[in-house]
PDB file of C-alpha atoms in Angstrom:
ATOM      1  CA  UNK L   7      -0.160  -0.195  -0.014  1.00 50.00           C
ATOM      2  CA  UNK L   8       1.520   3.678  -0.878  1.00 58.00           C
ATOM      3  CA  UNK L   9      -0.141   6.944  -1.474  1.00 86.00           C
ATOM      4  CA  UNK L  10      -1.838   9.567   0.051  1.00 94.00           C
ATOM      5  CA  UNK L  11      -4.682   8.985   2.652  1.00 95.00           C
ATOM      6  CA  UNK L  12      -7.488  11.801   3.345  1.00 97.00           C
ATOM      7  CA  UNK L  13      -9.048  11.126   6.702  1.00 96.00           C
ATOM      8  CA  UNK L  14     -12.277  12.721   8.006  1.00 97.00           C
ATOM      9  CA  UNK L  15     -13.820  13.120  11.440  1.00 94.00           C
ATOM     10  CA  UNK L  16     -17.334  13.652  10.734  1.00 95.00           C
ATOM     11  CA  UNK L  17     -19.277  15.503  13.237  1.00 91.00           C
ATOM     12  CA  UNK L  18     -23.144  16.958  12.821  1.00 92.00           C
ATOM     13  CA  UNK L  19     -21.623  20.797  12.769  1.00 93.00           C
ATOM     14  CA  UNK L  20     -18.100  20.327  11.498  1.00 93.00           C
ATOM     15  CA  UNK L  21     -15.728  17.584   9.762  1.00 96.00           C
ATOM     16  CA  UNK L  22     -11.989  17.451  10.602  1.00 94.00           C
ATOM     17  CA  UNK L  23      -9.534  16.660   7.693  1.00 96.00           C
ATOM     18  CA  UNK L  24      -6.134  15.180   7.830  1.00 96.00           C
ATOM     19  CA  UNK L  25      -3.836  13.940   5.248  1.00 97.00           C
ATOM     20  CA  UNK L  26      -1.838  10.639   5.664  1.00 95.00           C
ATOM     21  CA  UNK L  27       1.074   9.107   3.842  1.00 91.00           C
ATOM     22  CA  UNK L  28       0.796   5.213   3.621  1.00 85.00           C
ATOM     23  CA  UNK L  29       4.537   4.960   2.910  1.00 86.00           C
ATOM     24  CA  UNK L  30       5.631   6.904   6.255  1.00 86.00           C
ATOM     25  CA  UNK L  31       2.482   5.597   8.491  1.00 87.00           C
ATOM     26  CA  UNK L  32       2.332   9.274   9.461  1.00 91.00           C
ATOM     27  CA  UNK L  33      -0.806  11.949   9.424  1.00 94.00           C
ATOM     28  CA  UNK L  34      -1.073  15.574   9.386  1.00 93.00           C
ATOM     29  CA  UNK L  35      -4.132  17.503  10.364  1.00 94.00           C
ATOM     30  CA  UNK L  36      -5.348  19.480   7.672  1.00 95.00           C
ATOM     31  CA  UNK L  37      -8.262  21.774   8.217  1.00 95.00           C
ATOM     32  CA  UNK L  38     -11.821  21.651   9.725  1.00 92.00           C
ATOM     33  CA  UNK L  39     -14.758  22.200   7.353  1.00 96.00           C
ATOM     34  CA  UNK L  40     -18.477  22.781   7.613  1.00 95.00           C
ATOM     35  CA  UNK L  41     -20.585  19.762   7.553  1.00 95.00           C
ATOM     36  CA  UNK L  42     -21.725  19.388   4.033  1.00 95.00           C
ATOM     37  CA  UNK L  43     -25.076  19.099   5.272  1.00 93.00           C
ATOM     38  CA  UNK L  44     -24.984  22.680   6.415  1.00 94.00           C
ATOM     39  CA  UNK L  45     -22.377  24.246   3.821  1.00 90.00           C
ATOM     40  CA  UNK L  46     -22.573  22.117   0.955  1.00 93.00           C
ATOM     41  CA  UNK L  47     -19.966  19.917  -0.993  1.00 96.00           C
ATOM     42  CA  UNK L  48     -17.673  22.820  -2.566  1.00 96.00           C
ATOM     43  CA  UNK L  49     -14.894  22.434  -0.027  1.00 96.00           C
ATOM     44  CA  UNK L  50     -14.915  18.794   0.068  1.00 97.00           C
ATOM     45  CA  UNK L  51     -14.984  18.671  -3.927  1.00 96.00           C
ATOM     46  CA  UNK L  52     -11.870  20.944  -3.810  1.00 96.00           C
ATOM     47  CA  UNK L  53     -10.053  19.198  -1.204  1.00 95.00           C
ATOM     48  CA  UNK L  54     -10.440  15.875  -3.557  1.00 95.00           C
ATOM     49  CA  UNK L  55      -9.407  18.056  -6.518  1.00 95.00           C
ATOM     50  CA  UNK L  56      -6.183  19.491  -4.865  1.00 95.00           C
ATOM     51  CA  UNK L  57      -5.009  16.340  -2.838  1.00 95.00           C
ATOM     52  CA  UNK L  58      -5.988  13.472  -5.197  1.00 95.00           C
ATOM     53  CA  UNK L  59      -5.979  11.036  -2.591  1.00 96.00           C
ATOM     54  CA  UNK L  60      -5.680   7.167  -3.207  1.00 94.00           C
ATOM     55  CA  UNK L  61      -7.541   6.447   0.041  1.00 93.00           C
ATOM     56  CA  UNK L  62     -10.287   7.727   1.947  1.00 97.00           C
ATOM     57  CA  UNK L  63     -10.790   7.047   5.490  1.00 97.00           C
ATOM     58  CA  UNK L  64     -14.123   8.374   7.595  1.00 97.00           C
ATOM     59  CA  UNK L  65     -14.098   7.927  11.730  1.00 94.00           C
ATOM     60  CA  UNK L  66     -17.182   5.994  12.420  1.00 94.00           C
ATOM     61  CA  UNK L  67     -18.406   7.552  16.105  1.00 88.00           C
ATOM     62  CA  UNK L  68     -19.965   4.120  17.259  1.00 87.00           C
ATOM     63  CA  UNK L  69     -21.599   3.901  20.941  1.00 85.00           C
ATOM     64  CA  UNK L  70     -19.260   2.719  23.768  1.00 84.00           C
ATOM     65  CA  UNK L  71     -21.078  -0.829  23.061  1.00 89.00           C
ATOM     66  CA  UNK L  72     -20.265  -0.704  19.685  1.00 86.00           C
ATOM     67  CA  UNK L  73     -23.654  -0.052  18.399  1.00 90.00           C
ATOM     68  CA  UNK L  74     -24.530   2.430  15.880  1.00 90.00           C
ATOM     69  CA  UNK L  75     -25.683   5.639  16.842  1.00 90.00           C
ATOM     70  CA  UNK L  76     -27.736   8.497  14.811  1.00 92.00           C
ATOM     71  CA  UNK L  77     -24.363  10.449  14.518  1.00 91.00           C
ATOM     72  CA  UNK L  78     -22.690   7.148  13.299  1.00 93.00           C
ATOM     73  CA  UNK L  79     -25.688   6.559  10.726  1.00 95.00           C
ATOM     74  CA  UNK L  80     -25.029  10.114   9.474  1.00 96.00           C
ATOM     75  CA  UNK L  81     -21.303   9.162   9.223  1.00 96.00           C
ATOM     76  CA  UNK L  82     -22.072   6.311   7.061  1.00 96.00           C
ATOM     77  CA  UNK L  83     -24.447   8.419   4.769  1.00 97.00           C
ATOM     78  CA  UNK L  84     -21.332  11.122   4.611  1.00 97.00           C
ATOM     79  CA  UNK L  85     -18.878   8.132   3.588  1.00 97.00           C
ATOM     80  CA  UNK L  86     -21.067   7.207   0.893  1.00 97.00           C
ATOM     81  CA  UNK L  87     -21.731  10.497  -0.408  1.00 96.00           C
ATOM     82  CA  UNK L  88     -18.082  11.266  -0.535  1.00 97.00           C
ATOM     83  CA  UNK L  89     -17.188   7.702  -2.392  1.00 97.00           C
ATOM     84  CA  UNK L  90     -19.907   8.631  -4.705  1.00 96.00           C
ATOM     85  CA  UNK L  91     -18.478  12.298  -5.359  1.00 95.00           C
ATOM     86  CA  UNK L  92     -14.633  11.202  -5.533  1.00 95.00           C
ATOM     87  CA  UNK L  93     -15.209   7.705  -7.204  1.00 96.00           C
ATOM     88  CA  UNK L  94     -13.107   6.252  -4.346  1.00 95.00           C
ATOM     89  CA  UNK L  95     -13.648   3.355  -1.887  1.00 91.00           C
ATOM     90  CA  UNK L  96     -14.140   4.843   1.388  1.00 96.00           C
ATOM     91  CA  UNK L  97     -12.975   2.898   4.428  1.00 95.00           C
ATOM     92  CA  UNK L  98     -14.912   3.410   7.735  1.00 96.00           C
ATOM     93  CA  UNK L  99     -12.771   3.002  10.800  1.00 92.00           C
ATOM     94  CA  UNK L 100     -13.919   2.948  14.717  1.00 87.00           C
ATOM     95  CA  UNK L 101     -13.086   6.480  16.246  1.00 79.00           C
ATOM     96  CA  UNK L 102     -14.359   6.193  19.612  1.00 63.00           C
ATOM     97  CA  UNK L 103     -12.282   8.722  21.859  1.00 61.00           C
ATOM     98  CA  UNK L 104     -10.527   9.879  18.975  1.00 60.00           C
ATOM     99  CA  UNK L 105     -11.568  13.657  20.094  1.00 64.00           C
ATOM    100  CA  UNK L 106     -10.362  13.025  23.782  1.00 59.00           C
ATOM    101  CA  UNK L 107      -7.039  11.622  22.298  1.00 63.00           C
ATOM    102  CA  UNK L 108      -6.818  15.047  20.333  1.00 58.00           C
ATOM    103  CA  UNK L 109      -7.748  17.164  23.093  1.00 62.00           C
ATOM    104  CA  UNK L 110      -4.869  15.253  24.964  1.00 64.00           C
ATOM    105  CA  UNK L 111      -2.505  15.891  22.470  1.00 63.00           C
ATOM    106  CA  UNK L 112      -3.393  19.608  22.074  1.00 57.00           C
ATOM    107  CA  UNK L 113      -3.383  20.133  25.713  1.00 63.00           C
ATOM    108  CA  UNK L 114       0.522  18.521  25.735  1.00 67.00           C
ATOM    109  CA  UNK L 115       1.390  21.087  23.213  1.00 63.00           C
ATOM    110  CA  UNK L 116       0.329  23.945  25.432  1.00 65.00           C
ATOM    111  CA  UNK L 117      -2.898  24.630  23.548  1.00 60.00           C
ATOM    112  CA  UNK L 118      -5.560  26.616  25.914  1.00 64.00           C
ATOM    113  CA  UNK L 119      -9.366  25.633  25.382  1.00 64.00           C
ATOM    114  CA  UNK L 120     -10.149  28.195  22.549  1.00 63.00           C
ATOM    115  CA  UNK L 121      -7.230  27.080  20.403  1.00 60.00           C
ATOM    116  CA  UNK L 122      -8.114  23.475  21.223  1.00 59.00           C
ATOM    117  CA  UNK L 123     -11.437  23.938  19.617  1.00 64.00           C
ATOM    118  CA  UNK L 124     -10.130  25.106  16.557  1.00 65.00           C
ATOM    119  CA  UNK L 125      -7.757  22.588  15.904  1.00 75.00           C
ATOM    120  CA  UNK L 126      -9.393  19.487  17.584  1.00 78.00           C
ATOM    121  CA  UNK L 127     -11.490  17.926  14.486  1.00 84.00           C
ATOM    122  CA  UNK L 128      -8.470  18.276  12.472  1.00 88.00           C
ATOM    123  CA  UNK L 129      -6.205  16.408  15.033  1.00 85.00           C
ATOM    124  CA  UNK L 130      -8.748  13.711  15.577  1.00 89.00           C
ATOM    125  CA  UNK L 131      -8.743  13.151  11.742  1.00 92.00           C
ATOM    126  CA  UNK L 132      -5.179  12.753  11.965  1.00 92.00           C
ATOM    127  CA  UNK L 133      -5.546  10.117  14.876  1.00 90.00           C
ATOM    128  CA  UNK L 134      -8.274   8.391  12.798  1.00 94.00           C
ATOM    129  CA  UNK L 135      -5.651   8.140   9.567  1.00 94.00           C
ATOM    130  CA  UNK L 136      -2.831   7.129  12.034  1.00 91.00           C
ATOM    131  CA  UNK L 137      -5.031   4.212  13.379  1.00 90.00           C
ATOM    132  CA  UNK L 138      -6.007   3.266   9.649  1.00 93.00           C
ATOM    133  CA  UNK L 139      -2.537   3.419   8.394  1.00 93.00           C
ATOM    134  CA  UNK L 140      -1.271   1.264  11.704  1.00 89.00           C
ATOM    135  CA  UNK L 141      -4.019  -1.464  10.895  1.00 88.00           C
ATOM    136  CA  UNK L 142      -3.195  -1.751   7.193  1.00 85.00           C
ATOM    137  CA  UNK L 143       0.619  -1.413   7.294  1.00 73.00           C
ATOM    138  CA  UNK L 144       2.462  -4.693   5.615  1.00 57.00           C
TER     139      UNK L 144
END
């Protein structure tokens, strides 16, 4: 496996985006976009065109017991639409606690709560990509 990965931390208001490199197994927070249900798909389409990823990964926010929630069902619909728009397969990955880990990473970097909120979703997307890359490394 090689190539660029784009990862998404789906939220009902915002979607964090990160890039990842399969060769190195690393990910970098990129940006946070308005959920396409609220702001349209233009920004997502532009990112797909700019980065031209080989793989897309969407975090699946499951309940603590692993069952679907209304948000996970919305994330599945987002992943399906993203795949349809890009022509790429979309991998779904359990992302429970990625936002908490993102906050811990930002706090360790000395970020204060307002700055944490601005970067949390993109950092969570990077954690999602890192997790997926680790699970698919050969």
